[in-house]
Amino acid sequence: MEGATLRDMETSRSEAVVLSAMDYRESDRIVTLFTLSHGKVRGVAKGAKKSVRRFGGALDPFARLSVELVVREGLSSIRSVDIVTVYPRIREDLMKIGHAGYAVELVDRFLPDGAPLPRLFRLLVSYLEHLDSASCSPSDRRFFEANLLNILGYRLSLDQCATCGVELDPSAGRMVGAAGGVLCAVCGRVGIFLAPETAALLARSLGTGRFGAVVFSPAALREAGALLDGAIAAHLTRPLNSLVFLKQMETDIQAD
Ligand SMILES: [Zn+2]
């Protein structure tokens, strides 16, 4: 406790979603939480490997909790957890597990430590609630990604050519550029076409917070997917682990 100030030792309670967890030492677990009050927090849950009574299944990825913690620089201390929900219907469905796992990994990788971001917290919780209550749709994944990028300040630029800067007519087609940008017909001669309808669906995705409100056609999913995958990859230094699982399941379903 050397050097600890009174403030360091303050216990606070916050809503949280588990982003990831790993075993630590003999009996502890290190958990990465997205908390509503403190943003991303990495903390030690002492005895979590042994004390089923105290932690149970609460530290599984994407569980929603109410946590009592002491926030510190570096590793925080997780004192107690109450489960709000583990989203049981997600856990019965491999495809839903894949999407929920992808969502929390994306948040984990994009979010710096200790930056409260209530809008992103609400977006993640809305997505998990929707996955738990409705069928799994690839449109919702793209809706989540577009809004996540927007909240983090990486809004998709749909109305301007990323190379020459020309304003693009809403009724004109675009080409998918790098890093979430689009290109005019002159600058982007090869590659993936982005139909005006797809650009309109992406713009609508940013105008509503309600999952299920925007449904992409298979063609629009391919185009929006290419744009969003490029935008996400541009901000990450290594690929997402959960994407491998998600892609494999999508391939299996197409092969059936
Ligand atoms: Zn251009």
Coordinates of C-alpha atoms and ligand atoms in Angstrom, one line a residue:
M1 CA 0.0 0.0 0.0
E2 CA 3.0 2.3 0.0
G3 CA 2.4 5.6 -1.8
A4 CA -1.3 4.9 -2.0
T5 CA -3.4 8.1 -1.4
L6 CA -6.8 8.1 0.1
R7 CA -8.3 8.7 -3.3
D8 CA -6.6 5.6 -4.7
M9 CA -8.4 3.5 -2.2
E10 CA -11.9 4.7 -2.9
T11 CA -14.3 2.0 -3.8
S12 CA -16.8 2.8 -6.5
R13 CA -19.7 0.9 -8.0
S14 CA -20.3 0.9 -11.8
E15 CA -22.2 -0.9 -14.5
A16 CA -19.8 -2.9 -16.6
V17 CA -19.5 -5.4 -19.5
V18 CA -16.8 -8.0 -19.4
L19 CA -14.5 -7.6 -22.5
S20 CA -12.1 -10.4 -21.7
A21 CA -10.7 -12.4 -18.8
M22 CA -7.6 -14.6 -18.3
D23 CA -6.2 -16.7 -15.4
Y24 CA -3.6 -14.9 -13.3
R25 CA -1.4 -16.5 -10.7
E26 CA -2.7 -19.6 -9.0
S27 CA -6.2 -18.5 -8.1
D28 CA -6.9 -15.0 -9.5
R29 CA -8.2 -13.8 -12.8
I30 CA -7.4 -10.6 -14.7
V31 CA -10.5 -9.1 -16.2
T32 CA -10.9 -6.3 -18.7
L33 CA -14.1 -4.4 -18.1
F34 CA -15.8 -1.7 -20.0
T35 CA -17.3 0.3 -17.2
L36 CA -19.9 3.0 -17.6
S37 CA -18.2 5.3 -15.1
H38 CA -14.5 4.7 -15.7
G39 CA -14.3 3.4 -19.3
K40 CA -12.0 0.5 -19.9
V41 CA -10.5 -0.9 -16.7
R42 CA -8.2 -3.9 -16.2
G43 CA -8.6 -5.4 -12.8
V44 CA -7.7 -8.4 -10.6
A45 CA -10.4 -10.5 -9.3
K46 CA -8.7 -12.2 -6.3
G47 CA -9.6 -15.8 -5.8
A48 CA -11.9 -15.8 -8.9
K49 CA -10.6 -19.2 -10.0
K50 CA -11.5 -20.8 -6.7
S51 CA -14.4 -18.8 -5.3
V52 CA -17.4 -19.8 -7.3
R53 CA -19.5 -18.2 -4.6
R54 CA -18.1 -14.8 -5.1
F55 CA -17.7 -14.7 -8.9
G56 CA -19.5 -17.7 -10.4
G57 CA -19.8 -17.3 -14.2
A58 CA -19.8 -13.5 -13.8
L59 CA -16.4 -13.1 -15.4
D60 CA -17.2 -14.7 -18.8
P61 CA -16.9 -12.4 -21.9
F62 CA -19.9 -10.1 -22.6
A63 CA -21.6 -10.7 -19.2
R64 CA -23.2 -7.5 -17.9
L65 CA -22.4 -6.7 -14.3
S66 CA -22.6 -4.3 -11.5
V67 CA -19.1 -4.2 -10.1
E68 CA -17.5 -2.8 -7.0
L69 CA -13.9 -1.8 -7.7
V70 CA -11.0 0.2 -6.5
V71 CA -9.7 2.0 -9.6
R72 CA -6.0 2.4 -9.8
E73 CA -3.4 3.2 -12.5
G74 CA -2.4 -0.1 -14.1
L75 CA -4.3 -2.9 -12.4
S76 CA -7.5 -2.1 -10.5
S77 CA -9.0 -4.3 -7.8
I78 CA -12.4 -5.9 -8.4
R79 CA -14.0 -6.3 -5.0
S80 CA -17.3 -7.8 -5.8
V81 CA -19.6 -8.4 -8.8
D82 CA -23.3 -8.8 -9.2
I83 CA -24.6 -10.3 -12.5
V84 CA -27.1 -8.1 -14.3
T85 CA -27.4 -10.7 -17.1
V86 CA -25.1 -13.2 -18.8
Y87 CA -27.3 -12.9 -21.9
P88 CA -28.4 -16.6 -21.7
R89 CA -30.0 -16.8 -25.1
I90 CA -26.7 -15.6 -26.8
R91 CA -24.9 -18.4 -25.1
E92 CA -27.2 -21.0 -26.6
D93 CA -26.3 -20.1 -30.1
L94 CA -22.8 -20.3 -31.6
M95 CA -23.4 -17.6 -34.2
K96 CA -24.6 -15.2 -31.6
I97 CA -21.6 -16.1 -29.4
G98 CA -19.4 -15.3 -32.4
H99 CA -21.0 -11.9 -32.9
A100 CA -21.1 -11.0 -29.2
G101 CA -17.4 -12.1 -28.9
Y102 CA -16.5 -10.0 -31.9
A103 CA -18.3 -6.9 -30.5
V104 CA -16.5 -7.0 -27.1
E105 CA -13.1 -7.7 -28.8
L106 CA -13.7 -4.7 -31.1
V107 CA -14.5 -2.5 -28.2
D108 CA -11.5 -3.8 -26.2
R109 CA -9.1 -3.2 -29.1
F110 CA -10.4 0.3 -30.0
L111 CA -10.9 1.7 -26.5
P112 CA -8.0 3.3 -24.6
D113 CA -7.8 2.6 -20.9
G114 CA -9.7 4.9 -18.6
A115 CA -11.8 6.9 -21.0
P116 CA -15.5 6.9 -20.0
L117 CA -17.6 6.7 -23.2
P118 CA -21.2 6.3 -22.2
R119 CA -22.5 6.4 -25.8
L120 CA -20.3 3.5 -26.7
F121 CA -21.3 1.6 -23.6
R122 CA -25.0 2.1 -24.5
L123 CA -24.3 1.0 -28.1
L124 CA -22.6 -2.2 -26.9
V125 CA -25.3 -3.0 -24.4
S126 CA -28.0 -2.4 -27.0
Y127 CA -26.3 -4.8 -29.4
L128 CA -26.0 -7.5 -26.7
E129 CA -29.7 -7.0 -25.7
H130 CA -30.7 -7.2 -29.4
L131 CA -28.6 -10.4 -29.9
D132 CA -30.2 -11.9 -26.8
S133 CA -33.8 -11.2 -27.9
A134 CA -33.8 -11.3 -31.7
S135 CA -32.3 -13.5 -34.4
C136 CA -28.7 -12.9 -35.5
S137 CA -28.4 -10.7 -38.5
P138 CA -25.3 -9.6 -40.4
S139 CA -27.0 -6.2 -40.8
D140 CA -26.7 -5.6 -37.0
R141 CA -23.0 -6.3 -37.1
R142 CA -22.5 -3.6 -39.7
F143 CA -24.8 -1.3 -37.9
F144 CA -22.7 -1.8 -34.7
E145 CA -19.4 -1.2 -36.5
A146 CA -20.6 2.0 -38.3
N147 CA -21.8 3.5 -35.0
L148 CA -18.7 2.3 -33.0
L149 CA -16.4 4.1 -35.5
N150 CA -18.6 7.2 -35.4
I151 CA -18.6 7.4 -31.6
L152 CA -14.8 6.9 -31.5
G153 CA -14.4 9.8 -34.0
Y154 CA -13.7 7.7 -37.1
R155 CA -16.9 8.6 -38.9
L156 CA -17.2 7.0 -42.3
S157 CA -16.8 9.7 -45.0
L158 CA -19.5 8.9 -47.6
D159 CA -20.1 12.2 -49.3
Q160 CA -16.6 13.2 -50.4
C161 CA -13.9 11.5 -52.5
A162 CA -11.0 10.5 -50.2
T163 CA -8.5 11.3 -52.9
C164 CA -9.5 14.4 -54.7
G165 CA -12.1 15.8 -52.2
V166 CA -14.9 16.3 -54.7
E167 CA -18.4 16.3 -53.2
L168 CA -20.3 13.2 -54.3
D169 CA -23.8 13.3 -55.6
P170 CA -26.1 11.3 -53.3
S171 CA -27.4 9.4 -56.4
A172 CA -24.0 8.6 -57.7
G173 CA -22.1 5.4 -57.2
R174 CA -18.8 5.4 -55.4
M175 CA -15.8 3.1 -55.1
V176 CA -14.6 1.7 -51.8
G177 CA -11.3 3.4 -50.9
A178 CA -9.0 2.6 -48.0
A179 CA -9.5 3.4 -44.3
G180 CA -13.3 3.9 -44.5
G181 CA -13.2 6.4 -47.3
V182 CA -15.0 6.3 -50.7
L183 CA -13.7 7.4 -54.0
C184 CA -15.3 9.2 -57.0
A185 CA -15.5 7.4 -60.3
V186 CA -12.4 9.1 -61.6
C187 CA -10.1 8.3 -58.6
G188 CA -11.4 4.8 -58.1
R189 CA -11.4 2.9 -61.3
V190 CA -10.9 -0.6 -59.9
G191 CA -12.1 -2.3 -56.8
I192 CA -15.5 -2.6 -55.1
F193 CA -18.4 -0.5 -56.2
L194 CA -20.5 1.1 -53.5
A195 CA -24.1 1.7 -54.7
P196 CA -25.9 4.9 -53.7
E197 CA -28.4 2.8 -51.9
T198 CA -25.6 1.3 -49.7
A199 CA -24.2 4.7 -48.9
A200 CA -27.8 5.8 -47.9
L201 CA -28.2 2.7 -45.6
L202 CA -24.8 3.5 -43.9
A203 CA -25.9 7.1 -43.4
R204 CA -29.2 5.9 -41.9
S205 CA -27.3 3.6 -39.6
L206 CA -25.7 6.6 -38.1
G207 CA -29.0 8.5 -37.8
T208 CA -30.8 5.9 -35.5
G209 CA -29.6 4.1 -32.4
R210 CA -32.1 1.3 -32.8
F211 CA -30.8 -2.2 -33.8
G212 CA -33.0 -3.8 -36.4
A213 CA -34.1 -0.5 -37.9
V214 CA -31.7 -0.8 -40.8
V215 CA -31.6 -3.9 -42.9
F216 CA -29.0 -4.4 -45.7
S217 CA -29.6 -6.5 -48.8
P218 CA -27.0 -9.2 -49.6
A219 CA -25.4 -6.8 -52.1
A220 CA -25.4 -3.9 -49.7
L221 CA -23.9 -6.1 -47.0
R222 CA -21.0 -7.0 -49.3
E223 CA -20.3 -3.4 -50.2
A224 CA -20.8 -2.0 -46.7
G225 CA -18.7 -4.9 -45.3
A226 CA -15.8 -4.1 -47.6
L227 CA -15.9 -0.4 -46.6
L228 CA -16.2 -1.2 -42.8
D229 CA -13.6 -4.0 -42.8
G230 CA -11.2 -1.6 -44.4
A231 CA -12.0 1.2 -41.9
I232 CA -11.5 -1.1 -39.0
A233 CA -8.3 -2.7 -40.2
A234 CA -6.8 0.7 -40.8
H235 CA -7.0 1.4 -37.1
L236 CA -5.7 -1.9 -35.8
T237 CA -2.2 -3.2 -35.7
R238 CA -3.1 -6.9 -35.8
P239 CA -6.2 -8.8 -36.9
L240 CA -9.1 -9.5 -34.5
N241 CA -9.0 -13.1 -33.1
S242 CA -12.8 -13.3 -33.0
L243 CA -13.0 -12.5 -36.7
V244 CA -11.5 -15.9 -37.6
F245 CA -14.2 -17.7 -35.7
L246 CA -16.9 -15.5 -37.2
K247 CA -15.7 -16.0 -40.7
Q248 CA -15.4 -19.7 -40.3
M249 CA -19.0 -20.0 -39.1
E250 CA -20.3 -17.8 -41.9
T251 CA -18.5 -20.1 -44.4
D252 CA -19.9 -23.2 -42.7
I253 CA -23.5 -21.8 -43.0
Q254 CA -23.0 -21.0 -46.7
A255 CA -21.6 -24.5 -47.3
D256 CA -24.7 -26.2 -45.7
Ligands
ZN1 ZN -11.9 11.7 -56.6

